[in-house]
Amino acid sequence: MKPAVVALLRFKLDKAHARVAGGGAASLAADVGARLGCGAAPCVFPPARRLERTRAAFGLDAAWYACAVGGPAASVRTYDALAAFLDGGDHDGVAVVEPGLIAEGAWIPNEPAFMGRQWLVSNAMNLDEAWDEATGSSDVVVQVVDTGTPAGHEDLAGALWTNDEEICENGVDDDGNGFVDDCHGYDFFGASGSVEPSPDYSERDHGAHCAGIVAAVSNNGVGVAGVAGGDGSPGSGARLMTAKVVGAAGAFSGMAAALVPDTWLQSDLDAIDYGQAKGVIYVFSATNGNNEARLYPAAYAGVVAVTNVDYKGVRRRPRHHMADYGDWIDVVAPGVSIYSTLIDGYGLATGTSQATPFVAGALALAYSRAPDVSREALLNCLFATARTVDAANPGYEGKLGDGMVDAAALLACACVETPSCGATTTTAAAPADACAGLKKSKCKKKAATCEFKKRTCRAKCAGLEKSKCKKKKATCEFKKKTCRAKADCAALEKKKECKASSCKWRSKTKKCKAK
């Protein structure tokens, strides 16, 4: 995918202006951004008490703001916006305005709110780089198990999955799957084909918010950009199938709750087993209870358990929800002050529920890039490429899974040796065929090259960067831009296999030995 052209307009507020002196710098910057025609304008150098005096001496104080213009003809539109601003005469509160450098970088969507409200979060997961390879495909379907999805929302309507074998609202089970009028999903609590959120439920926006994170239509110039929301072209963007599990009274069915094993319904666990056997990847959230105890369904075998951190990878912040933790967590994703779709617009929310759709969206991106990748291989990639956040969370080491999901590395890993990706050059490692899918007992028997972690067997060295790979030179080797487990030389009995590895064939003894 061709990188987008991005142009910046930077401006410095007049610190003597009444609104700035009165604490209204942010609102004034928003007004200036609107006058410039480029939307939200975040602060370039946020206030930092320890550094403020030094930075101010070089003119790098908190009065600088910037807004971005992306997409086709960005440089021309930026010039026109600057010219109109300068010619308009309304420069109140602005001391300096200048065009930034035109940068050709990773593809970014053209939603006005993206740079101001979503960029930090997307950058934390390397979504910008991932979008250079894939933005989502309509061939990939993500089911959102939640409070329902508003079909008429401007940013969600185009992303809804449609059952082509069902005639909507005719009261007949046309496709014979046991559900009547399941056109965009099904209301499992109310037993109907309507997936609209219940208007009298206190958290009715919950499902819409999560759905928007996964696949709100991207690059349509309005609202927000979903993780797998496409690039605005026909057929792009993952499709959202809705499983409504909350009724008007607010009671949750089993699939939506996090419960201890003794109260979990075996029928629901059997349903998860059935889906996993069919290749489905389940991604469930922990809770916001500051709890270490294993909770289901997130802790169930094969399910991806997600908890939330902020965009810096920090688990707990003042005034924020306290996310669960523990050795049962698989990965983390941003879940603090996330901007996404609501039933009647857009808004912020915080919690493990927000982190979970980021993971689901990243997996949807990987499937759109590598549709032939196996479920086991993709899960191996998800865990192997996550970046540890232990250093940012003292006291919680080993209790936040493998770390922050890295969407770009996940896509690269999924593409290695996957025919559907074609020729791909990458530094990420593919899951070793000898490890992927092995049960725990068999995995441990191959301890030289495999490890059983997070309920999955995977290659020991898969996904490590070159520097980290070389630090594990006793067990790993970096070859052909890939980190892989060193061969068990003694186990290689054939001369051809030995020479193809990092071992050396001893002609006299006719045995394979380490070099």
Coordinates of C-alpha atoms in Angstrom, one line a residue:
M1 CA 0.0 0.0 0.0
K2 CA 1.3 3.4 -0.9
P3 CA 2.2 5.6 2.1
A4 CA 0.1 8.6 2.7
V5 CA 1.3 12.2 2.4
V6 CA 0.9 14.1 5.7
A7 CA 1.4 17.8 6.1
L8 CA 1.5 19.7 9.4
L9 CA 0.4 23.2 10.3
R10 CA 2.1 24.3 13.5
F11 CA 1.3 27.4 15.4
K12 CA 2.3 29.1 18.7
L13 CA -0.2 30.8 20.9
D14 CA 0.4 34.3 22.2
K15 CA 1.1 33.7 25.9
A16 CA -0.1 37.2 26.7
H17 CA -3.5 36.5 25.3
A18 CA -6.3 36.6 27.9
R19 CA -7.5 33.0 27.1
V20 CA -4.0 31.6 27.5
A21 CA -3.3 33.5 30.7
G22 CA -6.6 32.3 32.0
G23 CA -5.9 28.6 31.5
G24 CA -7.8 28.3 28.2
A25 CA -4.9 27.5 25.9
A26 CA -6.3 24.1 24.8
S27 CA -9.7 25.5 23.9
L28 CA -8.1 28.4 22.0
A29 CA -5.8 25.9 20.1
A30 CA -9.0 24.0 19.1
D31 CA -10.5 27.2 17.8
V32 CA -7.4 28.0 15.8
G33 CA -7.3 24.5 14.4
A34 CA -10.9 25.0 13.3
R35 CA -10.0 28.3 11.6
L36 CA -7.1 26.5 9.9
G37 CA -9.5 23.9 8.7
C38 CA -7.6 20.9 10.0
G39 CA -9.5 19.9 13.1
A40 CA -8.0 18.9 16.5
A41 CA -4.7 20.5 17.4
P42 CA -2.8 18.6 20.2
C43 CA 0.0 20.3 22.1
V44 CA 3.5 19.6 20.5
F45 CA 5.4 20.0 23.8
P46 CA 3.1 19.1 26.7
P47 CA 3.7 20.8 30.0
A48 CA 6.5 19.2 32.0
R49 CA 7.5 20.9 35.2
R50 CA 11.0 19.4 35.4
L51 CA 11.9 20.4 31.8
E52 CA 9.8 23.5 31.3
R53 CA 12.4 26.1 32.0
T54 CA 15.1 24.5 29.8
R55 CA 12.7 23.9 26.9
A56 CA 11.3 27.4 27.1
A57 CA 14.8 28.8 26.8
F58 CA 14.9 27.2 23.3
G59 CA 11.4 28.2 22.4
L60 CA 10.0 24.7 22.9
D61 CA 7.3 25.6 25.5
A62 CA 3.8 24.3 25.8
A63 CA 2.4 27.1 23.7
W64 CA 3.1 25.2 20.4
Y65 CA 0.3 23.2 18.8
A66 CA -0.1 21.3 15.6
C67 CA -2.8 19.9 13.3
A68 CA -2.4 17.5 10.4
V69 CA -3.8 17.2 7.0
G70 CA -3.5 13.7 5.4
G71 CA -4.7 11.9 2.3
P72 CA -4.7 12.9 -1.4
A73 CA -3.3 16.3 -2.2
A74 CA -2.4 16.9 1.4
S75 CA 0.3 19.4 0.6
V76 CA -2.0 21.5 -1.7
R77 CA -4.8 21.5 0.8
T78 CA -2.4 22.5 3.6
Y79 CA -1.1 25.4 1.5
D80 CA -4.6 26.5 0.7
A81 CA -5.6 26.3 4.4
L82 CA -2.6 28.4 5.5
A83 CA -3.2 31.0 2.8
A84 CA -6.9 31.3 3.7
F85 CA -5.9 31.7 7.4
L86 CA -3.3 34.4 6.7
D87 CA -5.6 36.3 4.3
G88 CA -8.6 36.0 6.6
G89 CA -7.4 38.5 9.2
D90 CA -8.6 36.5 12.2
H91 CA -5.3 35.7 13.8
D92 CA -6.4 36.3 17.4
G93 CA -4.2 34.6 19.9
V94 CA -1.7 33.3 17.4
A95 CA 1.9 34.5 17.6
V96 CA 3.5 32.3 14.9
V97 CA 2.1 29.9 12.3
E98 CA 4.1 27.7 9.9
P99 CA 3.7 24.8 7.6
G100 CA 5.5 21.6 8.7
L101 CA 7.5 19.3 6.6
I102 CA 5.7 17.1 4.2
A103 CA 6.3 13.5 5.3
E104 CA 5.8 10.3 3.4
G105 CA 5.3 7.8 6.1
A106 CA 3.0 5.0 7.1
W107 CA -0.6 5.2 5.8
I108 CA -2.9 7.0 8.2
P109 CA -6.7 7.5 7.9
N110 CA -8.2 10.9 7.1
E111 CA -10.6 11.1 10.1
P112 CA -10.3 14.6 11.6
A113 CA -10.1 13.2 15.1
F114 CA -7.4 10.7 14.4
M115 CA -4.2 12.8 15.0
G116 CA -5.7 14.5 18.1
R117 CA -7.5 11.6 19.8
Q118 CA -6.3 8.3 18.3
W119 CA -2.7 8.6 17.2
L120 CA -1.0 7.9 20.5
V121 CA -2.9 4.7 21.0
S122 CA -2.4 3.5 17.4
N123 CA 1.3 4.3 17.7
A124 CA 1.6 2.3 20.9
M125 CA 0.5 -0.8 18.9
N126 CA 2.4 0.1 15.7
L127 CA -0.8 0.3 13.8
D128 CA 0.6 2.9 11.5
E129 CA 3.2 0.4 10.2
A130 CA 0.6 -2.4 10.1
W131 CA -1.8 -0.3 8.0
D132 CA 1.0 0.1 5.4
E133 CA 0.5 -3.7 4.8
A134 CA -3.2 -4.1 5.4
T135 CA -6.2 -2.1 6.6
G136 CA -8.8 -4.9 6.9
S137 CA -10.8 -7.0 4.5
S138 CA -14.5 -7.7 4.2
D139 CA -13.7 -11.4 4.0
V140 CA -12.8 -11.3 7.7
V141 CA -15.7 -11.3 10.2
V142 CA -15.4 -10.3 13.9
Q143 CA -18.3 -11.1 16.2
V144 CA -18.7 -8.6 18.9
V145 CA -20.3 -10.3 22.0
D146 CA -21.8 -7.3 23.8
T147 CA -24.8 -5.0 24.2
G148 CA -25.6 -4.6 20.5
T149 CA -24.6 -2.4 17.6
P150 CA -26.6 0.6 16.2
A151 CA -27.2 -0.3 12.5
G152 CA -27.7 3.4 11.6
H153 CA -24.5 4.8 12.9
E154 CA -22.5 6.7 10.3
D155 CA -19.3 5.0 11.2
L156 CA -20.7 1.5 11.8
A157 CA -23.4 0.9 9.2
G158 CA -20.9 0.3 6.4
A159 CA -19.0 -2.2 8.5
L160 CA -21.9 -4.5 9.5
W161 CA -21.8 -8.1 8.4
T162 CA -24.8 -9.1 6.4
N163 CA -26.2 -12.7 6.1
D164 CA -26.8 -13.0 2.4
E165 CA -28.8 -16.2 2.9
E166 CA -31.4 -14.6 5.2
I167 CA -34.3 -12.4 4.1
C168 CA -34.5 -9.7 6.7
E169 CA -37.6 -9.3 8.9
N170 CA -39.8 -11.9 7.2
G171 CA -40.1 -14.0 10.3
V172 CA -38.6 -17.0 8.7
D173 CA -35.4 -18.9 9.3
D174 CA -34.4 -18.8 5.6
D175 CA -30.9 -20.3 5.9
G176 CA -32.0 -23.0 8.3
N177 CA -29.4 -22.3 11.0
G178 CA -31.9 -22.1 13.8
F179 CA -32.0 -18.3 14.1
V180 CA -34.8 -16.2 12.6
D181 CA -33.9 -13.0 10.7
D182 CA -30.3 -13.1 11.8
C183 CA -29.3 -10.5 9.1
H184 CA -26.5 -8.8 11.0
G185 CA -26.2 -11.1 14.0
Y186 CA -28.6 -12.2 16.7
D187 CA -30.0 -11.1 20.1
F188 CA -29.3 -14.2 22.2
F189 CA -30.8 -12.7 25.3
G190 CA -34.1 -11.6 23.7
A191 CA -34.2 -14.3 21.0
S192 CA -34.7 -12.0 18.1
G193 CA -32.9 -10.9 15.0
S194 CA -32.6 -7.3 16.2
V195 CA -29.2 -6.3 17.4
E196 CA -30.0 -2.7 18.3
P197 CA -28.8 -1.7 21.8
S198 CA -31.6 -1.7 24.4
P199 CA -32.5 2.0 24.9
D200 CA -33.2 1.7 28.7
Y201 CA -30.0 -0.2 29.6
S202 CA -27.5 2.0 31.5
E203 CA -24.5 0.8 29.6
R204 CA -26.1 0.6 26.2
D205 CA -23.2 2.4 24.5
H206 CA -20.7 -0.4 25.5
G207 CA -21.2 -2.6 22.4
A208 CA -21.1 0.3 20.0
H209 CA -17.8 1.6 21.6
C210 CA -16.2 -1.8 21.3
A211 CA -17.4 -2.4 17.8
G212 CA -16.0 1.0 16.7
I213 CA -12.5 0.1 18.0
V214 CA -12.5 -3.1 16.0
A215 CA -13.7 -1.8 12.6
A216 CA -15.4 1.6 12.5
V217 CA -15.2 2.6 8.8
S218 CA -11.8 4.2 8.2
N219 CA -10.8 6.9 5.8
N220 CA -14.3 8.2 5.3
G221 CA -13.5 11.6 6.7
V222 CA -15.8 11.3 9.8
G223 CA -15.7 10.1 13.3
V224 CA -13.0 7.5 14.2
A225 CA -10.8 5.0 12.5
G226 CA -11.3 1.3 13.4
V227 CA -8.2 -1.0 13.8
A228 CA -9.4 -3.1 10.8
G229 CA -11.8 -0.5 9.4
G230 CA -10.4 -0.5 5.8
D231 CA -9.1 2.4 3.7
G232 CA -12.4 3.5 2.2
S233 CA -12.1 1.4 -1.0
P234 CA -14.8 -1.2 -1.9
G235 CA -14.4 -4.5 -0.1
S236 CA -12.0 -3.1 2.5
G237 CA -12.6 -3.2 6.2
A238 CA -13.5 -6.2 8.4
R239 CA -17.2 -7.0 9.0
L240 CA -18.9 -6.8 12.4
M241 CA -21.3 -9.6 13.3
T242 CA -23.2 -8.8 16.5
A243 CA -24.0 -11.2 19.3
K244 CA -26.3 -9.2 21.6
V245 CA -26.2 -10.8 25.1
V246 CA -27.7 -8.1 27.3
G247 CA -31.3 -7.5 27.8
A248 CA -33.2 -4.3 28.8
A249 CA -32.9 -5.3 32.5
G250 CA -29.1 -5.3 32.2
A251 CA -28.7 -9.1 32.9
F252 CA -25.8 -10.7 31.2
S253 CA -25.8 -14.1 29.7
G254 CA -22.9 -16.4 30.4
M255 CA -20.9 -15.4 27.3
A256 CA -20.5 -11.8 28.5
A257 CA -19.6 -12.3 32.1
A258 CA -16.3 -13.0 33.8
L259 CA -17.1 -15.7 36.3
V260 CA -15.2 -18.2 38.5
P261 CA -15.1 -21.7 37.1
D262 CA -17.6 -23.1 39.6
T263 CA -20.3 -20.9 38.2
W264 CA -19.4 -21.0 34.6
L265 CA -21.8 -22.9 32.4
Q266 CA -20.4 -26.1 30.8
S267 CA -22.6 -25.6 27.8
D268 CA -20.8 -22.3 27.1
L269 CA -17.4 -23.9 27.5
D270 CA -18.5 -26.7 25.1
A271 CA -19.6 -23.9 22.6
I272 CA -16.1 -22.4 22.9
D273 CA -14.5 -25.8 22.3
Y274 CA -16.7 -26.2 19.2
G275 CA -15.7 -22.8 17.8
Q276 CA -12.0 -23.4 18.4
A277 CA -12.2 -26.7 16.6
K278 CA -13.7 -24.8 13.7
G279 CA -10.7 -22.3 13.7
V280 CA -12.3 -19.5 15.6
I281 CA -10.1 -17.3 17.8
Y282 CA -11.8 -16.1 21.0
V283 CA -10.6 -12.9 22.6
F284 CA -12.1 -12.1 26.0
S285 CA -11.4 -9.4 28.5
A286 CA -10.4 -9.6 32.1
T287 CA -12.4 -7.3 34.4
N288 CA -11.7 -4.0 36.1
G289 CA -11.7 -5.5 39.5
N290 CA -7.9 -5.3 40.3
N291 CA -8.1 -9.0 40.7
E292 CA -5.4 -11.7 40.2
A293 CA -7.8 -14.7 40.4
R294 CA -8.4 -16.6 37.2
L295 CA -11.7 -15.5 35.7
Y296 CA -13.6 -17.2 32.9
P297 CA -14.1 -17.3 30.0
A298 CA -10.8 -15.2 29.5
A299 CA -8.8 -17.8 31.4
Y300 CA -10.2 -20.8 29.6
A301 CA -7.8 -22.9 27.5
G302 CA -7.2 -21.5 24.0
V303 CA -8.9 -18.2 24.7
V304 CA -6.9 -15.0 24.4
A305 CA -7.1 -13.2 27.8
V306 CA -6.6 -9.4 27.6
T307 CA -6.1 -6.7 30.2
N308 CA -5.6 -3.0 29.7
V309 CA -2.7 -0.5 30.0
D310 CA -2.3 3.0 28.9
Y311 CA -0.5 4.0 25.7
K312 CA 2.8 3.9 27.6
G313 CA 2.2 0.3 28.7
V314 CA 1.4 1.2 32.3
R315 CA -1.2 -0.9 34.0
R316 CA -2.6 1.5 36.6
R317 CA -2.9 5.2 36.6
P318 CA -4.6 7.5 39.1
R319 CA -8.3 7.7 38.7
H320 CA -8.4 5.0 36.1
H321 CA -10.0 1.5 36.3
M322 CA -7.9 -1.1 38.0
A323 CA -7.4 -3.8 35.4
D324 CA -7.0 -7.5 36.4
Y325 CA -3.6 -9.2 36.2
G326 CA -2.1 -12.6 36.7
D327 CA -0.2 -15.4 35.1
W328 CA -3.4 -16.3 33.1
I329 CA -3.3 -13.0 31.2
D330 CA -2.0 -13.4 27.6
V331 CA -1.5 -9.9 26.2
V332 CA -2.2 -6.3 26.9
A333 CA -3.5 -3.4 24.8
P334 CA -4.4 0.3 25.3
G335 CA -7.6 0.7 27.3
V336 CA -7.4 4.1 28.9
S337 CA -9.4 7.1 27.6
I338 CA -10.2 5.4 24.3
Y339 CA -12.2 7.5 21.8
S340 CA -14.7 5.5 19.8
T341 CA -18.3 5.3 18.5
L342 CA -21.3 5.6 20.8
I343 CA -25.0 5.1 19.8
D344 CA -25.5 8.7 19.1
G345 CA -22.0 9.9 18.3
Y346 CA -18.5 9.4 19.8
G347 CA -16.9 9.5 23.2
L348 CA -14.3 8.2 25.6
A349 CA -14.3 5.1 27.7
T350 CA -11.7 3.2 29.8
G351 CA -11.4 -0.5 30.8
T352 CA -10.4 -4.0 29.8
S353 CA -13.4 -3.9 27.5
Q354 CA -11.7 -1.3 25.4
A355 CA -8.3 -3.2 25.3
T356 CA -9.9 -6.4 24.0
P357 CA -11.3 -5.1 20.7
F358 CA -7.8 -3.7 19.9
V359 CA -6.5 -7.2 20.1
A360 CA -9.4 -8.6 18.0
G361 CA -8.9 -5.8 15.4
A362 CA -5.2 -6.6 15.2
L363 CA -5.9 -10.3 14.6
A364 CA -8.5 -9.3 11.9
L365 CA -5.7 -7.2 10.2
A366 CA -3.4 -10.3 10.2
Y367 CA -6.1 -12.5 8.7
S368 CA -6.8 -9.9 6.0
R369 CA -3.1 -9.9 5.2
A370 CA -2.6 -13.6 5.5
P371 CA -6.0 -15.3 5.0
D372 CA -4.4 -18.8 4.8
V373 CA -2.6 -18.6 8.2
S374 CA -3.7 -21.3 10.6
R375 CA -5.3 -20.5 14.0
E376 CA -2.4 -22.0 15.9
A377 CA 0.2 -20.2 13.8
L378 CA -1.6 -16.8 14.3
L379 CA -1.8 -17.3 18.0
N380 CA 1.9 -18.1 18.2
C381 CA 2.6 -14.9 16.3
L382 CA 0.4 -12.9 18.6
F383 CA 2.3 -14.0 21.7
A384 CA 5.7 -14.1 20.2
T385 CA 5.7 -10.6 18.8
A386 CA 4.1 -8.9 21.8
R387 CA 6.4 -6.4 23.5
T388 CA 7.0 -6.9 27.2
V389 CA 5.7 -4.2 29.6
D390 CA 7.2 -5.6 32.7
A391 CA 9.7 -2.8 33.1
A392 CA 6.9 -0.2 33.2
N393 CA 5.0 -2.2 35.8
P394 CA 7.2 -3.0 38.8
G395 CA 5.6 -5.6 41.0
Y396 CA 3.6 -7.1 38.2
E397 CA 6.4 -8.8 36.3
G398 CA 5.1 -12.0 34.6
K399 CA 1.5 -11.0 35.3
L400 CA 0.7 -9.0 32.2
G401 CA 1.2 -11.8 29.7
D402 CA 3.7 -11.5 26.8
G403 CA 3.1 -7.7 26.7
M404 CA 1.7 -5.1 24.3
V405 CA 0.3 -6.3 21.0
D406 CA 2.5 -5.2 18.1
A407 CA 0.2 -5.1 15.1
A408 CA 3.0 -4.6 12.5
A409 CA 5.2 -7.4 13.9
L410 CA 2.1 -9.6 14.1
L411 CA 1.3 -9.1 10.4
A412 CA 4.9 -9.7 9.4
C413 CA 5.0 -12.9 11.4
A414 CA 1.8 -14.2 10.0
C415 CA 3.1 -13.6 6.5
V416 CA 6.3 -15.7 6.8
E417 CA 5.9 -18.8 4.8
T418 CA 2.2 -18.1 4.3
P419 CA 1.4 -18.5 0.6
S420 CA -1.4 -16.0 0.6
C421 CA 1.0 -13.2 1.5
G422 CA 3.3 -13.8 -1.5
A423 CA 6.9 -12.9 -1.3
T424 CA 7.5 -11.0 1.9
T425 CA 10.7 -9.8 3.5
T426 CA 10.5 -9.5 7.2
T427 CA 12.5 -9.7 10.4
A428 CA 9.8 -11.6 12.3
A429 CA 10.0 -15.3 12.8
A430 CA 7.4 -17.8 11.7
P431 CA 6.1 -20.3 14.2
A432 CA 8.1 -23.5 13.7
D433 CA 5.9 -26.2 12.2
A434 CA 7.5 -28.7 14.7
C435 CA 6.0 -26.7 17.6
A436 CA 2.7 -25.2 16.4
G437 CA -0.3 -27.1 17.6
L438 CA 1.5 -29.6 19.8
K439 CA -0.1 -30.6 23.1
K440 CA 1.7 -29.7 26.3
S441 CA 3.2 -33.2 26.9
K442 CA 4.6 -33.4 23.4
C443 CA 5.8 -29.8 23.4
K444 CA 7.9 -30.4 26.5
K445 CA 9.5 -33.4 24.9
K446 CA 10.9 -31.0 22.3
A447 CA 12.3 -28.7 25.0
A448 CA 15.4 -27.9 22.8
T449 CA 13.3 -26.0 20.3
C450 CA 9.8 -25.6 21.7
E451 CA 8.3 -24.1 24.8
F452 CA 4.8 -24.3 26.2
K453 CA 3.6 -20.8 27.2
K454 CA 0.2 -19.3 27.6
R455 CA -1.5 -22.6 26.8
T456 CA 0.3 -22.7 23.4
C457 CA 3.3 -24.6 22.0
R458 CA 5.6 -22.3 20.1
A459 CA 9.2 -22.0 18.9
K460 CA 11.5 -20.8 21.6
C461 CA 13.1 -18.1 19.6
A462 CA 10.2 -17.0 17.4
G463 CA 9.7 -13.3 17.0
L464 CA 12.9 -12.1 18.7
E465 CA 14.7 -9.1 17.3
K466 CA 18.3 -9.6 16.1
S467 CA 19.9 -8.1 19.2
K468 CA 17.8 -10.1 21.6
C469 CA 18.3 -13.2 19.5
K470 CA 22.1 -12.9 19.8
K471 CA 21.8 -12.6 23.5
K472 CA 20.3 -16.0 23.6
K473 CA 23.1 -17.5 21.4
A474 CA 23.1 -20.7 23.5
T475 CA 19.6 -21.6 22.2
C476 CA 18.9 -19.2 19.3
E477 CA 20.5 -18.1 16.1
F478 CA 19.8 -15.2 13.7
K479 CA 19.8 -16.5 10.1
K480 CA 18.2 -15.2 6.9
K481 CA 16.7 -12.2 8.9
T482 CA 14.9 -14.5 11.2
C483 CA 15.5 -15.6 14.8
R484 CA 15.1 -19.3 15.2
A485 CA 16.0 -22.1 17.6
K486 CA 19.4 -23.6 17.2
A487 CA 19.3 -27.1 15.7
D488 CA 19.6 -30.1 18.1
C489 CA 22.7 -31.3 16.3
A490 CA 22.8 -34.7 17.9
A491 CA 19.3 -35.5 16.8
L492 CA 20.1 -34.9 13.1
E493 CA 21.1 -38.2 11.7
K494 CA 21.2 -37.4 8.0
K495 CA 24.1 -35.6 6.4
K496 CA 21.9 -33.4 4.3
E497 CA 19.8 -32.2 7.3
C498 CA 23.0 -31.6 9.3
K499 CA 24.6 -29.4 6.6
A500 CA 21.4 -27.4 6.1
S501 CA 21.5 -26.5 9.8
S502 CA 24.0 -24.6 11.9
C503 CA 25.7 -27.9 12.8
K504 CA 28.7 -29.6 11.3
W505 CA 28.8 -33.1 9.8
R506 CA 31.7 -35.2 11.1
S507 CA 32.7 -37.5 8.2
K508 CA 34.8 -39.9 10.3
T509 CA 32.1 -40.6 12.9
K510 CA 29.2 -39.9 10.5
K511 CA 27.6 -37.9 13.2
C512 CA 26.2 -34.3 13.4
K513 CA 27.9 -32.1 16.0
A514 CA 27.7 -28.5 17.0
K515 CA 30.2 -26.2 15.4

